[in-house]
Amino acid sequence: MFKRITIIGLGLIGGSLGLSIKRHRFAREVVGVSRRRKTLTRALKIGAVDRVTLNSTEGIKDADLIILATPILKIIDIFKRIKENLKEGCIVIDVGSTKNFVSRKIEKEIPECVSYVGCHPMAGSEKKGIDFARSDLFKGNYCILTRTRDTQREALLKIRKFWEGLGMKVVIISPEKHDRIISSLSHLPHAVSVALINSLNNLELKLSSGGLRDTTRIAASDPELWRDIFLTNRKNILREIGNFEKSLKILKNLLKKSDKAGLFKFFHRAKVIRETISV
Ligand code: NAP
């Protein structure tokens, strides 16, 4: 599919992409760029890449596809650093969890002879780093691609084929719609999870049960990654937190009034909705 693919950022997502690309033989050569030498050594050892470098300009030389897989604000910094040295006709994609901020910044500065497609593979976990990379991470999950007025059709189709080839189901929407939808499906759950953990004291945490563990698994995620997500999708997340506050207030009032029927109805409604979500 590509002669040379360069992945910048070899963590959970970048490392898993390397393993998956190599397994599907989607490139003759996969080059890996990361910040720490330790990550590069590990990426080579597990076979996620063929060649490594700490230098992003050197890493993108002659690459037909460049995948930006670092925390979101770093994606922009790195793109600014490499944009002058991109090969004519290459495609740049990013896998950042918010899309409007990143695609606006990149599209504003991208050279004319290069295409860009924003991507968000809906796969991953609270784990961080190359040690958790898996070649089957993407299989069977959705990947959202974003399209704007500047998106080139051919590049979009090629990237669609790329993700489908890795076993993903592709959906194409605007970056604005992506950020709106994901703020309720992913960013609000994270806000609730971290706020819940931060509201408890040490003794309560020590005696914690399965319920707390189930509701707060994602609070153990990487703080830099989530700081960038919240800062680049602020408005949508603030709106979702407002909706959540309203829901919590309804529950609080039912409890204040000891409203037996109301509480049952509130819990029952949640149970019915939750049961429509698979697993
Ligand atoms: P991660 O496991 O923490 O990996 C991030 C990688 O970026 C690390 O390997 C790190 O390198 C590298 N990096 C950081 N700064 C760098 C720099 N200046 N130059 C080169 N490399 C740099 O994070 P992740 O979960 O893979 O997330 C990566 C991106 O995917 C994020 O934008 C995130 O929003 C998005 N995403 C995450 C998930 C998820 O569930 N985790 C799902 C979908 C999308 P070193 O290891 O060398 O320090």
Coordinates of C-alpha atoms and ligand atoms in Angstrom, one line a residue:
M1 CA 0.0 0.0 0.0
F2 CA 2.9 2.4 0.8
K3 CA 6.6 2.1 0.2
R4 CA 7.7 3.8 3.4
I5 CA 5.5 4.6 6.5
T6 CA 6.9 6.8 9.3
I7 CA 5.2 6.7 12.7
I8 CA 6.1 9.6 15.0
G9 CA 5.2 8.6 18.6
L10 CA 5.6 5.0 19.4
G11 CA 3.3 4.5 22.4
L12 CA 0.2 2.5 22.8
I13 CA -1.4 3.7 19.5
G14 CA 1.8 4.3 17.5
G15 CA 3.4 1.0 18.6
S16 CA 0.2 -1.0 17.9
L17 CA 0.0 0.7 14.5
G18 CA 3.5 -0.4 13.7
L19 CA 2.8 -4.0 14.7
S20 CA -0.4 -4.0 12.8
I21 CA 1.1 -2.5 9.6
K22 CA 3.9 -4.9 9.7
R23 CA 1.6 -7.9 10.2
H24 CA -0.5 -6.8 7.2
R25 CA 2.6 -6.0 5.1
F26 CA 1.2 -2.5 4.3
A27 CA 4.7 -1.0 3.7
R28 CA 8.1 -2.1 2.5
E29 CA 9.6 -0.2 5.4
V30 CA 8.2 1.2 8.7
V31 CA 10.3 3.9 10.3
G32 CA 9.8 4.8 13.9
V33 CA 10.4 8.2 15.6
S34 CA 10.0 8.7 19.4
R35 CA 11.4 10.9 22.2
R36 CA 13.3 8.4 24.2
R37 CA 15.9 5.9 23.0
K38 CA 14.4 3.2 25.3
T39 CA 11.1 3.4 23.4
L40 CA 12.9 3.0 20.1
T41 CA 14.9 0.0 21.3
R42 CA 11.7 -1.7 22.5
A43 CA 9.8 -0.9 19.2
L44 CA 12.6 -2.6 17.2
K45 CA 12.7 -5.5 19.6
I46 CA 9.0 -6.3 19.3
G47 CA 9.1 -5.8 15.5
A48 CA 6.8 -2.7 15.4
V49 CA 9.3 -0.9 13.1
D50 CA 12.2 -1.7 10.8
R51 CA 14.3 1.3 11.5
V52 CA 14.3 4.0 14.2
T53 CA 15.6 7.6 14.8
L54 CA 15.2 10.3 17.4
N55 CA 15.2 12.9 14.7
S56 CA 11.8 13.5 13.1
T57 CA 13.2 15.3 10.0
E58 CA 15.4 12.4 9.3
G59 CA 12.6 9.9 10.1
I60 CA 10.2 11.4 7.5
K61 CA 12.7 11.4 4.6
D62 CA 11.0 9.8 1.5
A63 CA 8.0 8.6 3.6
D64 CA 4.7 8.2 1.6
L65 CA 2.6 8.1 4.8
I66 CA 3.4 9.9 8.0
I67 CA 1.4 9.0 11.1
L68 CA 1.5 11.5 14.0
A69 CA 0.7 9.5 17.2
T70 CA 1.9 11.7 20.1
P71 CA -0.2 13.6 22.6
I72 CA -2.3 16.3 20.8
L73 CA -0.4 19.5 21.5
K74 CA 2.9 17.7 20.5
I75 CA 1.2 16.7 17.2
I76 CA 1.1 20.3 16.2
D77 CA 4.7 21.1 17.4
I78 CA 6.0 18.1 15.4
F79 CA 4.0 19.0 12.3
K80 CA 5.5 22.5 12.4
R81 CA 8.9 21.0 12.6
I82 CA 8.6 18.5 9.7
K83 CA 6.3 20.4 7.3
E84 CA 9.1 21.9 5.2
N85 CA 10.7 18.5 4.6
L86 CA 7.7 16.4 3.6
K87 CA 8.0 14.4 0.3
E88 CA 5.8 15.7 -2.5
G89 CA 2.6 13.7 -2.8
C90 CA 2.8 12.1 0.7
I91 CA -0.1 11.8 3.1
V92 CA 0.0 13.0 6.7
I93 CA -2.5 11.6 9.2
D94 CA -2.8 12.1 12.9
V95 CA -4.6 9.8 15.5
G96 CA -5.3 12.5 18.1
S97 CA -8.5 12.1 20.1
T98 CA -9.9 15.6 19.3
K99 CA -10.1 16.6 15.6
N100 CA -11.2 20.2 15.1
F101 CA -8.2 21.9 16.7
V102 CA -5.6 19.6 15.1
S103 CA -7.1 19.6 11.6
R104 CA -7.5 23.4 11.6
K105 CA -3.9 24.0 12.6
I106 CA -2.5 21.4 10.2
E107 CA -4.6 22.5 7.2
K108 CA -3.6 26.1 7.7
E109 CA 0.1 25.2 7.3
I110 CA 0.3 22.2 5.1
P111 CA 2.2 22.5 1.8
E112 CA 0.1 22.3 -1.3
C113 CA 1.7 19.1 -2.6
V114 CA 0.9 17.2 0.6
S115 CA -2.5 15.8 1.7
Y116 CA -3.8 15.5 5.3
V117 CA -6.6 13.3 6.7
G118 CA -7.6 13.5 10.4
C119 CA -8.2 10.1 12.0
H120 CA -9.4 8.8 15.4
P121 CA -9.2 5.1 15.8
M122 CA -11.7 4.3 18.6
A123 CA -9.4 1.7 20.2
G124 CA -7.1 1.9 23.1
S125 CA -7.1 1.9 26.9
E126 CA -5.9 3.6 30.0
K127 CA -2.5 2.0 29.5
K128 CA 0.4 4.1 28.2
G129 CA 3.5 3.3 26.2
I130 CA 5.0 0.8 23.7
D131 CA 4.9 -2.1 26.3
F132 CA 1.1 -2.3 25.9
A133 CA 1.2 -2.2 22.1
R134 CA -0.8 -5.0 20.4
S135 CA -1.2 -5.9 16.7
D136 CA -4.9 -6.6 17.1
L137 CA -5.8 -3.4 19.0
F138 CA -7.7 -1.9 16.1
K139 CA -9.5 -5.0 14.7
G140 CA -13.3 -4.8 14.8
N141 CA -13.4 -1.2 16.2
Y142 CA -14.6 2.0 14.6
C143 CA -12.2 4.5 13.1
I144 CA -13.5 8.1 12.5
L145 CA -12.0 10.0 9.6
T146 CA -12.7 13.7 9.3
R147 CA -13.4 15.5 6.1
T148 CA -13.2 19.3 5.6
R149 CA -13.4 21.5 2.5
D150 CA -9.7 21.0 2.1
T151 CA -9.6 17.2 2.3
Q152 CA -8.4 15.6 -0.9
R153 CA -10.7 12.8 -2.1
E154 CA -8.0 10.4 -3.3
A155 CA -6.1 10.7 0.0
L156 CA -9.3 10.2 2.0
L157 CA -10.1 7.0 0.0
K158 CA -6.6 5.6 0.4
I159 CA -6.7 6.3 4.2
R160 CA -10.1 4.7 4.4
K161 CA -8.7 1.6 2.7
F162 CA -5.7 1.6 5.1
W163 CA -7.8 1.5 8.3
E164 CA -10.3 -1.0 6.8
G165 CA -7.3 -3.1 5.9
L166 CA -6.3 -3.1 9.6
G167 CA -9.8 -4.5 10.3
M168 CA -11.6 -1.2 11.4
K169 CA -15.0 0.0 10.5
V170 CA -14.7 3.5 9.0
V171 CA -17.0 6.4 9.5
I172 CA -16.4 9.8 7.8
I173 CA -17.7 13.0 9.5
S174 CA -16.7 16.7 10.0
P175 CA -14.1 17.5 12.7
E176 CA -16.8 19.6 14.5
K177 CA -19.3 16.7 14.6
H178 CA -16.5 14.3 15.7
D179 CA -15.7 16.5 18.7
R180 CA -19.3 17.0 19.6
I181 CA -20.1 13.3 19.6
I182 CA -16.9 12.2 21.3
S183 CA -17.3 14.8 24.1
S184 CA -20.3 12.9 25.4
L185 CA -19.1 9.3 24.6
S186 CA -15.5 9.6 25.9
H187 CA -14.6 13.0 27.4
L188 CA -17.5 13.3 29.8
P189 CA -17.0 9.7 31.2
H190 CA -13.4 10.8 31.8
A191 CA -14.4 14.0 33.6
V192 CA -16.8 12.0 35.8
S193 CA -14.2 9.3 36.5
V194 CA -11.4 11.7 37.6
A195 CA -13.8 14.0 39.6
L196 CA -15.1 10.9 41.4
I197 CA -11.7 9.6 42.3
N198 CA -10.6 13.1 43.4
S199 CA -13.6 13.4 45.7
L200 CA -12.7 10.4 47.8
N201 CA -10.3 10.1 50.7
N202 CA -7.6 7.6 51.3
L203 CA -9.5 5.3 53.6
E204 CA -12.5 5.2 51.2
L205 CA -10.1 4.2 48.4
K206 CA -8.5 1.5 50.5
L207 CA -11.8 -0.2 51.1
S208 CA -12.9 0.2 47.5
S209 CA -15.2 -2.3 45.8
G210 CA -15.8 -3.5 42.2
G211 CA -18.2 -0.7 41.6
L212 CA -15.6 2.0 42.2
R213 CA -13.1 0.0 40.1
D214 CA -15.5 -0.4 37.2
T215 CA -16.5 3.3 37.2
T216 CA -13.0 4.7 37.5
R217 CA -10.7 2.5 35.4
I218 CA -10.0 5.4 33.0
A219 CA -9.0 7.8 35.8
A220 CA -5.6 6.0 35.7
S221 CA -4.9 7.3 32.1
D222 CA -2.0 9.5 31.2
P223 CA -2.5 13.1 32.5
E224 CA -0.7 14.8 29.6
L225 CA -2.8 13.0 27.0
W226 CA -6.0 14.0 28.8
R227 CA -4.9 17.5 29.6
D228 CA -4.5 18.0 25.8
I229 CA -7.8 16.4 25.0
F230 CA -9.7 18.7 27.5
L231 CA -7.9 21.8 26.3
T232 CA -8.6 21.2 22.7
N233 CA -12.3 20.3 23.1
R234 CA -13.1 22.8 25.9
K235 CA -16.5 24.1 24.8
N236 CA -18.0 20.7 24.0
I237 CA -16.8 19.2 27.3
L238 CA -18.1 22.2 29.3
R239 CA -21.5 21.7 27.8
E240 CA -21.5 18.0 28.6
I241 CA -20.4 18.6 32.2
G242 CA -23.3 21.1 32.4
N243 CA -25.7 18.3 31.3
F244 CA -24.2 15.9 33.8
E245 CA -24.6 18.5 36.6
K246 CA -28.3 18.7 35.7
S247 CA -28.7 14.9 35.9
L248 CA -26.8 14.8 39.2
K249 CA -29.0 17.6 40.6
I250 CA -32.2 15.6 39.7
L251 CA -30.8 12.6 41.6
K252 CA -29.9 14.9 44.5
N253 CA -33.4 16.3 44.7
L254 CA -35.0 12.9 44.5
L255 CA -32.9 11.8 47.4
K256 CA -33.5 15.0 49.4
K257 CA -37.2 14.4 49.2
S258 CA -36.8 10.6 49.8
D259 CA -38.8 10.2 46.7
K260 CA -39.1 6.3 46.6
A261 CA -40.9 6.1 43.2
G262 CA -38.8 8.8 41.6
L263 CA -35.5 7.1 42.7
F264 CA -36.7 3.8 41.3
K265 CA -37.7 5.4 38.0
F266 CA -34.3 7.2 37.8
F267 CA -32.3 4.0 38.4
H268 CA -34.6 1.9 36.1
R269 CA -34.2 4.4 33.2
A270 CA -30.4 4.1 33.6
K271 CA -30.5 0.3 33.7
V272 CA -32.6 0.1 30.5
I273 CA -30.3 2.5 28.6
R274 CA -27.1 0.9 29.9
E275 CA -28.3 -2.5 28.8
T276 CA -28.5 -1.3 25.2
I277 CA -24.7 -0.8 25.2
S278 CA -22.9 -4.0 24.3
V279 CA -20.4 -5.4 26.9
Ligands
NAP1 P1 1.2 7.0 24.7 O1 1.1 5.6 24.9 O2 1.5 7.9 25.9 O3 2.3 7.3 23.6 C1 2.7 8.6 23.2 C2 4.0 8.5 22.5 O4 4.4 9.8 22.0 C3 5.2 8.0 23.4 O5 5.8 6.9 22.8 C4 6.1 9.2 23.4 O6 7.5 8.9 23.3 C5 5.8 9.9 22.1 N1 6.2 11.3 22.2 C6 5.8 12.3 23.1 N2 6.4 13.4 22.8 C7 7.1 13.2 21.7 C8 7.9 14.1 20.9 N3 8.1 15.3 21.2 N4 8.5 13.5 19.8 C9 8.4 12.2 19.5 N5 7.6 11.4 20.2 C10 7.0 11.9 21.3 O7 -0.1 7.6 24.1 P2 -1.2 6.9 23.1 O8 -2.2 6.4 24.0 O9 -0.5 6.1 22.2 O10 -1.8 8.2 22.4 C11 -1.2 8.8 21.3 C12 -2.3 9.7 20.6 O11 -3.4 8.8 20.2 C13 -2.8 10.8 21.4 O12 -3.0 11.9 20.6 C14 -4.2 10.3 21.8 O13 -5.1 11.4 22.0 C15 -4.6 9.4 20.7 N6 -5.5 8.3 21.0 C16 -5.3 7.6 22.2 C17 -6.2 6.5 22.5 C18 -6.0 5.7 23.8 O14 -7.0 5.1 24.2 N7 -4.9 5.7 24.4 C19 -7.2 6.2 21.6 C20 -7.3 6.8 20.3 C21 -6.4 7.9 20.1 P3 8.5 8.2 24.3 O15 7.8 6.8 24.6 O16 9.7 8.0 23.5 O17 8.5 9.1 25.5

